[in-house]
Coordinates of C-alpha atoms and ligand atoms in Angstrom, one line a residue:
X1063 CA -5.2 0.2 28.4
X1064 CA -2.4 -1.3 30.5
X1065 CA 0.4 1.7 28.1
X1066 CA -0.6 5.0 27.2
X1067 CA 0.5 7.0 24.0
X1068 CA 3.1 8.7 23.8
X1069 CA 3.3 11.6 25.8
X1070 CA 4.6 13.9 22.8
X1071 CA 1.6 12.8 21.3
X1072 CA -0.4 13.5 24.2
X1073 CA 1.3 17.0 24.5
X1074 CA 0.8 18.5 21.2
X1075 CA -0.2 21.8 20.7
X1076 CA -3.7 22.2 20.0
X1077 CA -4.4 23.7 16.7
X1078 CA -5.6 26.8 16.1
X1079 CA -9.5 27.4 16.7
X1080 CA -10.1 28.8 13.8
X1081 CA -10.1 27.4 10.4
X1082 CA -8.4 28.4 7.3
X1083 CA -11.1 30.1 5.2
X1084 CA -10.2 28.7 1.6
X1085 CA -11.8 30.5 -1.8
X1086 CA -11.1 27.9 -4.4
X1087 CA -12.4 27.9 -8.4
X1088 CA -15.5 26.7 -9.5
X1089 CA -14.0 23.5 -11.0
X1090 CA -12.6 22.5 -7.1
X1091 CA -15.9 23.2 -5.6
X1092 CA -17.3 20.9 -8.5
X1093 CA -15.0 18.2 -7.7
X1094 CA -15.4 18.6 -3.8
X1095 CA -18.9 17.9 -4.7
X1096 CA -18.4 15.0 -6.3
X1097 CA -16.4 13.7 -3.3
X1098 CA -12.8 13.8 -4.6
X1099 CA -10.8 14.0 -1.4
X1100 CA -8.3 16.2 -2.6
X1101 CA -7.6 20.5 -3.6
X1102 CA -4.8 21.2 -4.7
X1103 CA -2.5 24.3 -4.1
X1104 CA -3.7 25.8 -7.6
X1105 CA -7.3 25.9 -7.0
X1106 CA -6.9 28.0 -4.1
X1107 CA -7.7 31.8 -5.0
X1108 CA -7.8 33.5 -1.6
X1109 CA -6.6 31.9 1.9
X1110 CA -8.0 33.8 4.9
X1111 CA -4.4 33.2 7.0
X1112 CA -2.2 31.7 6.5
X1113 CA -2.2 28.3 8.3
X1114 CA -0.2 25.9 10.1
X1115 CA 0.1 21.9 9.0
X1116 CA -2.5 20.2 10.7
X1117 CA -4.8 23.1 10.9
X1118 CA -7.8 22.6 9.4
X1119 CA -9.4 24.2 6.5
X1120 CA -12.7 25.0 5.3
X1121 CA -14.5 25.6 1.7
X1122 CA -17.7 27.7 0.8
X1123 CA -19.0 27.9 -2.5
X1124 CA -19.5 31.3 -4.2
X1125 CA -22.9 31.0 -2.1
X1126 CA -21.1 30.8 0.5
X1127 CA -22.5 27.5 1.6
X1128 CA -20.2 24.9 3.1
X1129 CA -18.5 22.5 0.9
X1130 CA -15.7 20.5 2.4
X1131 CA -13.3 21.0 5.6
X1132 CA -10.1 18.8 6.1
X1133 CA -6.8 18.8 7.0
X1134 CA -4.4 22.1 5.9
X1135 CA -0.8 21.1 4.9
X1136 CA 1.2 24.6 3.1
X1137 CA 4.2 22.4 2.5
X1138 CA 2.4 20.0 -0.5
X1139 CA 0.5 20.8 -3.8
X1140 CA -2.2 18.6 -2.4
X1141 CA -2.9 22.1 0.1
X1142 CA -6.2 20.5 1.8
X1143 CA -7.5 16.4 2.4
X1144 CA -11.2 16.2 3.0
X1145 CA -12.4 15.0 5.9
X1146 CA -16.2 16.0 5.8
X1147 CA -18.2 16.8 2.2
X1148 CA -21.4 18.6 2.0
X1149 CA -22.0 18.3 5.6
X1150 CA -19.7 20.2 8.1
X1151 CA -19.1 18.5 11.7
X1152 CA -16.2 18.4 14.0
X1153 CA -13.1 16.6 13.7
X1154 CA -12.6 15.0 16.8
X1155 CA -11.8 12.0 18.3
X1156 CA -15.5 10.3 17.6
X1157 CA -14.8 11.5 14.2
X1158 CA -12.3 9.2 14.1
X1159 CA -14.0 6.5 16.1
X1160 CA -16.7 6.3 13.6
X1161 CA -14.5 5.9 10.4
X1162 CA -12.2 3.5 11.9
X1163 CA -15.3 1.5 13.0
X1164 CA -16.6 1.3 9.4
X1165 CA -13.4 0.9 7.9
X1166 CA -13.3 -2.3 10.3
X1167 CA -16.6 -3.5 8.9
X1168 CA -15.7 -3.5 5.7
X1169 CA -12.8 -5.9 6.8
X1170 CA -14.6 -8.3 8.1
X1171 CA -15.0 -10.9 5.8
X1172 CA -11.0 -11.2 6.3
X1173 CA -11.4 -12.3 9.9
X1174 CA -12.5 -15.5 8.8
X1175 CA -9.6 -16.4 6.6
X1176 CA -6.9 -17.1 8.7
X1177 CA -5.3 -13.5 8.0
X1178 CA -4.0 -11.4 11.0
X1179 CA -1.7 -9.1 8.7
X1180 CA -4.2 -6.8 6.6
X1181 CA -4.9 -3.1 6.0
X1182 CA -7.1 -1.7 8.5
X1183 CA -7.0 2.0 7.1
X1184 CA -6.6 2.9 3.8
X1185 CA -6.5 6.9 3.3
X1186 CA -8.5 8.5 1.0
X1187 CA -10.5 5.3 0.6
X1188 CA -11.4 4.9 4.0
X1189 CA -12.0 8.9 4.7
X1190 CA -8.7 9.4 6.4
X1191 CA -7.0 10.6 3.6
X1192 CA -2.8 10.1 4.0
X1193 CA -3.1 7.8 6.9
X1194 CA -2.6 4.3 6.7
X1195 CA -2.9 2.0 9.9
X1196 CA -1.5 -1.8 8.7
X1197 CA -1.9 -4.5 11.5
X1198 CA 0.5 -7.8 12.1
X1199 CA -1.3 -9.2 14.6
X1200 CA -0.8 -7.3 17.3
X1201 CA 0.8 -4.7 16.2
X1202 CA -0.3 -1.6 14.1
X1203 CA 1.9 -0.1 12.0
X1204 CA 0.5 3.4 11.2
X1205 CA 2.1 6.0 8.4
X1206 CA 1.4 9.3 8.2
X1207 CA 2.4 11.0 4.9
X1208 CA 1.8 14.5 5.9
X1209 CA 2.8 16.7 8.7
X1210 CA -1.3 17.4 8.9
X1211 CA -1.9 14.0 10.8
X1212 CA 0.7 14.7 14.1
X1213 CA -1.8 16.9 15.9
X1214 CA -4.7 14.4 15.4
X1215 CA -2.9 11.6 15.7
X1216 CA -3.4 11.7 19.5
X1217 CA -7.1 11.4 19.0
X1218 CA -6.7 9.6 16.2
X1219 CA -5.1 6.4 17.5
X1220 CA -7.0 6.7 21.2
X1221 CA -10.0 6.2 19.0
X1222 CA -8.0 2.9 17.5
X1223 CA -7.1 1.3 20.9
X1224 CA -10.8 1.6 21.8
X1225 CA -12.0 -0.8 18.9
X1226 CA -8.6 -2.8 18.8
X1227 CA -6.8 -3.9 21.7
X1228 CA -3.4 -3.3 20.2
X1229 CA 0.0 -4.1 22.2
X1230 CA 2.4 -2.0 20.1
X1231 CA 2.0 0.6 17.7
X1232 CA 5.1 1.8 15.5
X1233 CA 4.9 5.0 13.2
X1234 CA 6.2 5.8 9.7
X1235 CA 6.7 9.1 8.3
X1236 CA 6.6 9.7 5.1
X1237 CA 10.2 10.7 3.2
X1238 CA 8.5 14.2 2.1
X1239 CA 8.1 15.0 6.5
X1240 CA 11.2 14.5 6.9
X1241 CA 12.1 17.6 5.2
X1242 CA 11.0 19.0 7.9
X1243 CA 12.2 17.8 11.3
X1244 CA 11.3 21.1 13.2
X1245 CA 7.5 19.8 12.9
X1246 CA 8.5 16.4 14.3
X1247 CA 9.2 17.2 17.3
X1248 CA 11.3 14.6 17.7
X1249 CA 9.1 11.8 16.5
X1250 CA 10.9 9.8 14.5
X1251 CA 10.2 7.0 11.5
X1252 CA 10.2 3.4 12.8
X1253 CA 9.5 4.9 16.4
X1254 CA 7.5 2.8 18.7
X1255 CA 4.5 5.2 20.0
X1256 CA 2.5 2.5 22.2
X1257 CA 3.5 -0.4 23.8
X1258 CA 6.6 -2.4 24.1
X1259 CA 9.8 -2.4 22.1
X1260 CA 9.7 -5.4 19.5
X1261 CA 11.8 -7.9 21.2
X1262 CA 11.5 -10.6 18.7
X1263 CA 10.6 -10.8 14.9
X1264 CA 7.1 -10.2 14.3
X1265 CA 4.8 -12.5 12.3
X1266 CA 1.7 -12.6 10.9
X1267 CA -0.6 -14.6 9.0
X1268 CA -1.8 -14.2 5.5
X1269 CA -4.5 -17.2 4.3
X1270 CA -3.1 -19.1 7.1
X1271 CA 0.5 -18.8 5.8
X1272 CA 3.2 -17.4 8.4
X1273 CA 5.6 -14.4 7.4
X1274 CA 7.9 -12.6 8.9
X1275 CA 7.5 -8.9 9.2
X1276 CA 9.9 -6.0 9.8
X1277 CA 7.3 -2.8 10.0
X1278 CA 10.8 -0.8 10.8
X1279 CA 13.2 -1.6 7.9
X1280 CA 11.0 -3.2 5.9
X1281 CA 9.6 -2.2 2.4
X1282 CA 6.2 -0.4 2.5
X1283 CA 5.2 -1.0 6.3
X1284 CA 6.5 -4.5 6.3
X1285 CA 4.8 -6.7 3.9
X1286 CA 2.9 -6.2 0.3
X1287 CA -0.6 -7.1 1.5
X1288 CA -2.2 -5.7 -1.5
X1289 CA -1.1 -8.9 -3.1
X1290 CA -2.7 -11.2 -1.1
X1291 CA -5.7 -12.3 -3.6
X1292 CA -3.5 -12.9 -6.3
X1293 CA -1.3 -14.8 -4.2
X1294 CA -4.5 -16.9 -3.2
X1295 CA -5.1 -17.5 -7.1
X1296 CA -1.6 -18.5 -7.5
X1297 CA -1.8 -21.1 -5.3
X1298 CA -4.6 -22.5 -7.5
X1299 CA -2.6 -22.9 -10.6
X1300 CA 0.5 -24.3 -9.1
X1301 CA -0.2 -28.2 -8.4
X1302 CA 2.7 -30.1 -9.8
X1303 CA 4.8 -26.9 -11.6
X1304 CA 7.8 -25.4 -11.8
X1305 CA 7.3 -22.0 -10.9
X1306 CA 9.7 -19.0 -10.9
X1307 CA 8.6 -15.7 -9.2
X1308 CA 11.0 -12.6 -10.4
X1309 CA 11.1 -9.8 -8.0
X1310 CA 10.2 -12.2 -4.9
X1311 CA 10.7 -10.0 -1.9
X1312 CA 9.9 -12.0 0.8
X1313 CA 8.9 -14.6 -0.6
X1314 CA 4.6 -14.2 -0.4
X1315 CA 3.8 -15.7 -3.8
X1316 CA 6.3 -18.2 -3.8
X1317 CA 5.2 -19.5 -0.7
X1318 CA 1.7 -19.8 -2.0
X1319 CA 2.8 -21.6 -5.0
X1320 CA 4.8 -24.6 -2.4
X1321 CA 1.3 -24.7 -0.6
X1322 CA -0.8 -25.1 -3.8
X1323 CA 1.8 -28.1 -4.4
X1324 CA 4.5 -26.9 -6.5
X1325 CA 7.2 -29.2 -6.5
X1326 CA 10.2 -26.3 -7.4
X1327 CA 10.1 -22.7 -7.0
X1328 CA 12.7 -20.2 -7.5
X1329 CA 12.5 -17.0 -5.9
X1330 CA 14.5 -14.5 -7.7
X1331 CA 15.3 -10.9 -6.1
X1332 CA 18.2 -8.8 -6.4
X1333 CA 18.3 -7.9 -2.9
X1334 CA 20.1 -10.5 -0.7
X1335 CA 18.0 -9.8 3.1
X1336 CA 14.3 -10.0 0.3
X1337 CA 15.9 -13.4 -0.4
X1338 CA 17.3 -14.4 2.9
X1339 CA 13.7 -13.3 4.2
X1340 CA 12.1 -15.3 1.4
X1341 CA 14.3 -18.3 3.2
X1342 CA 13.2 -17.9 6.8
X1343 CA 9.6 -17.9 5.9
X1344 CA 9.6 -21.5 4.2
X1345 CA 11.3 -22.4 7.4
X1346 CA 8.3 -20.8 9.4
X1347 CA 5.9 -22.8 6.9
X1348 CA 7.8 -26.3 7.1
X1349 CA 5.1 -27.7 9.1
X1350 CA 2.7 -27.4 5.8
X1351 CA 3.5 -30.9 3.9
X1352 CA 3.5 -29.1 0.9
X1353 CA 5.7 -26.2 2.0
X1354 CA 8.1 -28.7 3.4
X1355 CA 8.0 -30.8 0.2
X1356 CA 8.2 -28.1 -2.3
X1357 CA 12.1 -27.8 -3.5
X1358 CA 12.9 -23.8 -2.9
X1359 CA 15.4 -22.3 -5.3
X1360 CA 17.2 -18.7 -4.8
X1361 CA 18.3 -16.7 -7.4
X1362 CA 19.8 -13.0 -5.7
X1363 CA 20.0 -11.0 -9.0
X1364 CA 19.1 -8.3 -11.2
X1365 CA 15.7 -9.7 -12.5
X1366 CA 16.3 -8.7 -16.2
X1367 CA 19.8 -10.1 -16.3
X1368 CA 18.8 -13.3 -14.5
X1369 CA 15.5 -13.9 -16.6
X1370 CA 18.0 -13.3 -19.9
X1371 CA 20.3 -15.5 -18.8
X1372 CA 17.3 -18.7 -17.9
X1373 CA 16.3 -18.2 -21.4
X1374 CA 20.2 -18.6 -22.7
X1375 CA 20.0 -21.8 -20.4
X1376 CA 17.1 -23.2 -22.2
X1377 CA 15.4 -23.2 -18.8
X1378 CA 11.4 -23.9 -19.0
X1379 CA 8.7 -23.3 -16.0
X1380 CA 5.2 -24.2 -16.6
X1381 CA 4.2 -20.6 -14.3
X1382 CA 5.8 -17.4 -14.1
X1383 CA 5.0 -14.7 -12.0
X1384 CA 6.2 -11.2 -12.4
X1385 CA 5.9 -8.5 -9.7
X1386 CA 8.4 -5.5 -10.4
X1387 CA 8.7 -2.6 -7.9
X1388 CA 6.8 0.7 -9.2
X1389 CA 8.3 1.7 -12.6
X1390 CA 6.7 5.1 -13.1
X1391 CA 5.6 7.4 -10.3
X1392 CA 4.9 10.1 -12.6
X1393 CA 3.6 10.4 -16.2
X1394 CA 6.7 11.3 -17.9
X1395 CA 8.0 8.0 -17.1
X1396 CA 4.8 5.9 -18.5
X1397 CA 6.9 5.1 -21.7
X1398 CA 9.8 3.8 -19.9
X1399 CA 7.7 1.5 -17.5
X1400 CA 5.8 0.3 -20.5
X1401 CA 8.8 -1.2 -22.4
X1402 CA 10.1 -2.7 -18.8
X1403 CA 6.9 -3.9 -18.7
X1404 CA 7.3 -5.5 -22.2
X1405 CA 10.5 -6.8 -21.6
X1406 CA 9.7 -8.4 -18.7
X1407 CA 6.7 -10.5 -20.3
X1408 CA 9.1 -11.2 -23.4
X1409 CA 11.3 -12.5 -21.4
X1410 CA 8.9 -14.3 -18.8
X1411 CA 6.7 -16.0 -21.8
X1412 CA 10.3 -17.4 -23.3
X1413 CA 10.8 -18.8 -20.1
X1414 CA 7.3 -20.3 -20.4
X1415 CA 6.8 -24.3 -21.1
X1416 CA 4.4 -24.3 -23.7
X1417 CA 0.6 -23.9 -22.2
X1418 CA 2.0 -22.3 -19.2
X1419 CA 1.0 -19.9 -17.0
X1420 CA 2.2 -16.0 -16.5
X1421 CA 1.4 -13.9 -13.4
X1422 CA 2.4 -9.9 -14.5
X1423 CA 1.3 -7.4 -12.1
X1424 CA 1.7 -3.5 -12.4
X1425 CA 1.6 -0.9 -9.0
X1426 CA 2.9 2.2 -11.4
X1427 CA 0.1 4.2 -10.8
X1428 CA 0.5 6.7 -13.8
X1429 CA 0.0 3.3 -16.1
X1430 CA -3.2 2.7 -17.1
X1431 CA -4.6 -1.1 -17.3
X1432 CA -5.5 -0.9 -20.7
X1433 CA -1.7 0.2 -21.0
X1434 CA -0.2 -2.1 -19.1
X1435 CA -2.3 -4.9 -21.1
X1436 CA -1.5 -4.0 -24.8
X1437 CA 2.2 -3.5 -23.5
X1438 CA 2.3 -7.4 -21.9
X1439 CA 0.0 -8.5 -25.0
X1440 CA 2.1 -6.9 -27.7
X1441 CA 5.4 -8.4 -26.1
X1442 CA 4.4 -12.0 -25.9
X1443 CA 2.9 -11.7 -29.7
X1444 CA 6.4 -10.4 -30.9
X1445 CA 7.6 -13.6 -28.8
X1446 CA 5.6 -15.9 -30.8
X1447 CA 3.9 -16.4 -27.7
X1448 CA -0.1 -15.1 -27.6
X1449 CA -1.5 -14.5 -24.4
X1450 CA -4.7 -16.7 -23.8
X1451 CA -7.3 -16.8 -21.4
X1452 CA -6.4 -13.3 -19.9
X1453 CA -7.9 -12.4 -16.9
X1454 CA -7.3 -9.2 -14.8
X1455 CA -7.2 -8.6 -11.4
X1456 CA -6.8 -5.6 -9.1
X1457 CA -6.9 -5.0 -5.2
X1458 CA -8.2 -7.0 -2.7
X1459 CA -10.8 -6.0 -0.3
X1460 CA -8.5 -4.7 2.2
X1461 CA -7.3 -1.8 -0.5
X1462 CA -10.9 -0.4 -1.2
X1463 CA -10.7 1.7 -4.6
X1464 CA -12.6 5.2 -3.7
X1465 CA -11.3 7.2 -6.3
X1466 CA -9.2 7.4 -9.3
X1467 CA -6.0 8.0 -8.3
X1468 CA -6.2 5.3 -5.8
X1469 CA -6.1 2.7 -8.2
X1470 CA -2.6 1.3 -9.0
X1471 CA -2.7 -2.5 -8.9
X1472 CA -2.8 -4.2 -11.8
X1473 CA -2.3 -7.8 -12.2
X1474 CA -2.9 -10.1 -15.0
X1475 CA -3.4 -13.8 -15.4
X1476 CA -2.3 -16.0 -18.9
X1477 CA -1.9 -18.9 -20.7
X1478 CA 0.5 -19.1 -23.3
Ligands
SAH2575 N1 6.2 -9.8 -5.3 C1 6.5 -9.3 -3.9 C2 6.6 -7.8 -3.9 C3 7.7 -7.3 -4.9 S1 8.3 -5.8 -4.4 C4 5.4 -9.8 -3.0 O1 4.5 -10.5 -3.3 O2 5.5 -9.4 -1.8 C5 9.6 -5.6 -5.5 C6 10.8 -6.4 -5.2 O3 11.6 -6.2 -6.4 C7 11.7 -5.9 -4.1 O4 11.9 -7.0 -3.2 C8 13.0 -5.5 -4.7 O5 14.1 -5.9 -3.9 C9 13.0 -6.2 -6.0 N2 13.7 -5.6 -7.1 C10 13.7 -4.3 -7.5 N3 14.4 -4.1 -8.7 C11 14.8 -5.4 -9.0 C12 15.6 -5.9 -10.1 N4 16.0 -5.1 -11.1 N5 15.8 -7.2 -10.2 C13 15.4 -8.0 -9.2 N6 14.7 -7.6 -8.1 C14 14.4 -6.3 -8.0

């Protein structure tokens, strides 16, 4: 290791030695036991102190036998994340060596694919529960989203650089932390915590196709990597088309359309640096013949009023993808997302050449696929428009699915 963490890192204080004690109800030992990762704030009926974030707290059944131990946050409902089930163990940094190894494992199959930019950790799914580590290439981008991880995050990331050779790591906090700065000790969101400052714009490859990354300003940690199977089907419809991709960010699916040999593609956004990005990385790609020869169009506009207006045009593409932002992050707003939804695939199979092909993904968590499906289906019958041939898909192998509430990727591929 020519660099060295952080030295706030290195000098946090060490958590107190003993565990919060944690009485819960029966129901929340139940669903310990059946390896849900989280207790919530409710199920707690007795705390034997109370505890500090990052402290970590323990659960016995009425038997007192051990149940769970994980990390203690009193600021969030979610009051506990598991870290061991049914076996108790310490939490230290071979703890963490040994589920960042097997997270690794299960990543493998990526290696050979050309892709350096990819989820190495993903929380709950990968037993670190609120931690996600996403690499560019060289650089990890790790977010924390509760105050829980800063006192293990020393041992935590020494464990990465063992496995990974790393030049740069930069850290994201979560909006909620930032509530409360005294716990930060000064660390702050976008900071560089290993390695050199990012002297020039970071890339990295997806499928073999070069994008540029910003893990500081940029949405999520940089990229939407959870896309990047459906962007790899995409490419396989898109020989000959004309495509339009609404809510383009960056630019990932359009640019797998130009490779798959689309000879236009529009990249609609309504946010002028997604669409300047979206630019810069056909430029980085123009050494792919059918990148270079694929005519890129840029539409930077509200997606709803731009799609309306294509249809008053009499415009026609023969594939439409549609990949909106999160519409619903809580259940009250299911109905709401769900006519968006609809509007959107109204509009998208008007836009449609006859026999086309519509791309409409979902990542609103509280909407169920089933949901999301009669919503799109219902739409495009009221268009005059049937969907055919559907077929769903969901996360790619980098985004393992461990429990429910983990699963917010929808996507669905028509004809119609
Ligand atoms: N499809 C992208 C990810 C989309 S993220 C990919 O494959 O990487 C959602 C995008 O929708 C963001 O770029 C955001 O700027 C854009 N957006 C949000 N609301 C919008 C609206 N009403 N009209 C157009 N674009 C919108």
């Amino acid at each position: 290791m020519s660099h060295s963490l952080h030295p706030t890192l290195a000098e946090w204080p060490e958590i107190s030695k003993k565990p919060v004690k944690l009485q819960v109800t029966n129901s929340a030992v139940a669903s310990l036991h059946r390896g849900h990762p989280w207790l919530y704030n409710e199920r707690i009926k007795a705390e034997s102190h109370q505890g500090q974030p990052g402290d970590l707290a323990v659960v016995f059944d009425a038997k007192k036998r051990f149940v769970a131990i994980g990390l203690y946050d009193p600021f969030l409902p979610i009051r506990m994340r598991v870290l061991r089930a049914s076996k108790p163990g310490p939490i230290d940094r071979d703890f963490f060596a040994e589920r960042i190894s097997r997270a690794l494992e299960r990543r493998l199959p990526l290696l050979k694919t050309r892709t350096d930019g990819y989820r190495m950790i993903h929380g709950e799914s990968d037993g670190l529960p609120a931690l996600v580590i996403d690499r560019y290439a060289a650089t990890a981008v790790v977010k924390i989203y509760t105050l829980a991880w800063l006192p293990h995050l020393y041992d935590c990331l020494a464990a990465l650089l063992e496995q990974q050779p790393f030049e740069r790591i930069v850290l994201r906090i979560s909006r909620g932390m930032k509530q409360h700065p005294e716990y930060l000790r000064g660390l702050e969101d976008g900071q560089i915590i290993y390695g050199e400052p990012l002297s020039e714009t970071l890339t990295c490859l997806e499928n073999g196709l070069r994008f540029e990354v910003d893990p500081i300003r940029g949405q999520k940690t940089g990229f939407f990597l959870d896309q990047r199977d459906n962007r790899a089907r995409v490419e396989k419809l898109a020989k000959g088309k004309r495509v339009l991709n609404a809510f383009s960010y960056n630019g990932g699916f359009s640019l797998a359309t130009a490779r798959g040999g689309a000879t236009e593609v529009t990249s609609l956004d309504q946010s002028g640096p997604a669409i300047a990005s979206s630019e810069r990385n056909f430029a980085l790609n123009a050494d792919i013949p059918a990148v270079a020869a694929a005519k890129h169009l840029t539409l930077e506009d509200d997606a709803f009023k731009a799609m309306a207006a294509l249809v008053k045009q009499g415009k026609k593409y023969d594939l439409v993808i549609i990949d909106p932002p999160a519409f619903a992050v809580r259940r009250s707003q299911v109905k709401e997302a769900l006519n968006a939804y609809a509007k959107l695939a109204h509009l998208g199979v008007n836009l449609l050449a006859p026999g086309g092909d519509i791309v409409l993904a979902s990542c609103s968590t509280p909407v169920t696929p089933e949901y999301f499906r009669q919503a799109v289906c219902a739409a495009a019958s009221r268009a005059g428009r049937p969907l055919q041939q559907i077929e769903e898909t969901g996360h790619a192998l980098d985004h393992p699915l461990d429990f429910a509430e983990s699963r917010y990727l929808k996507c669905l591929f028509a004809k119609a």
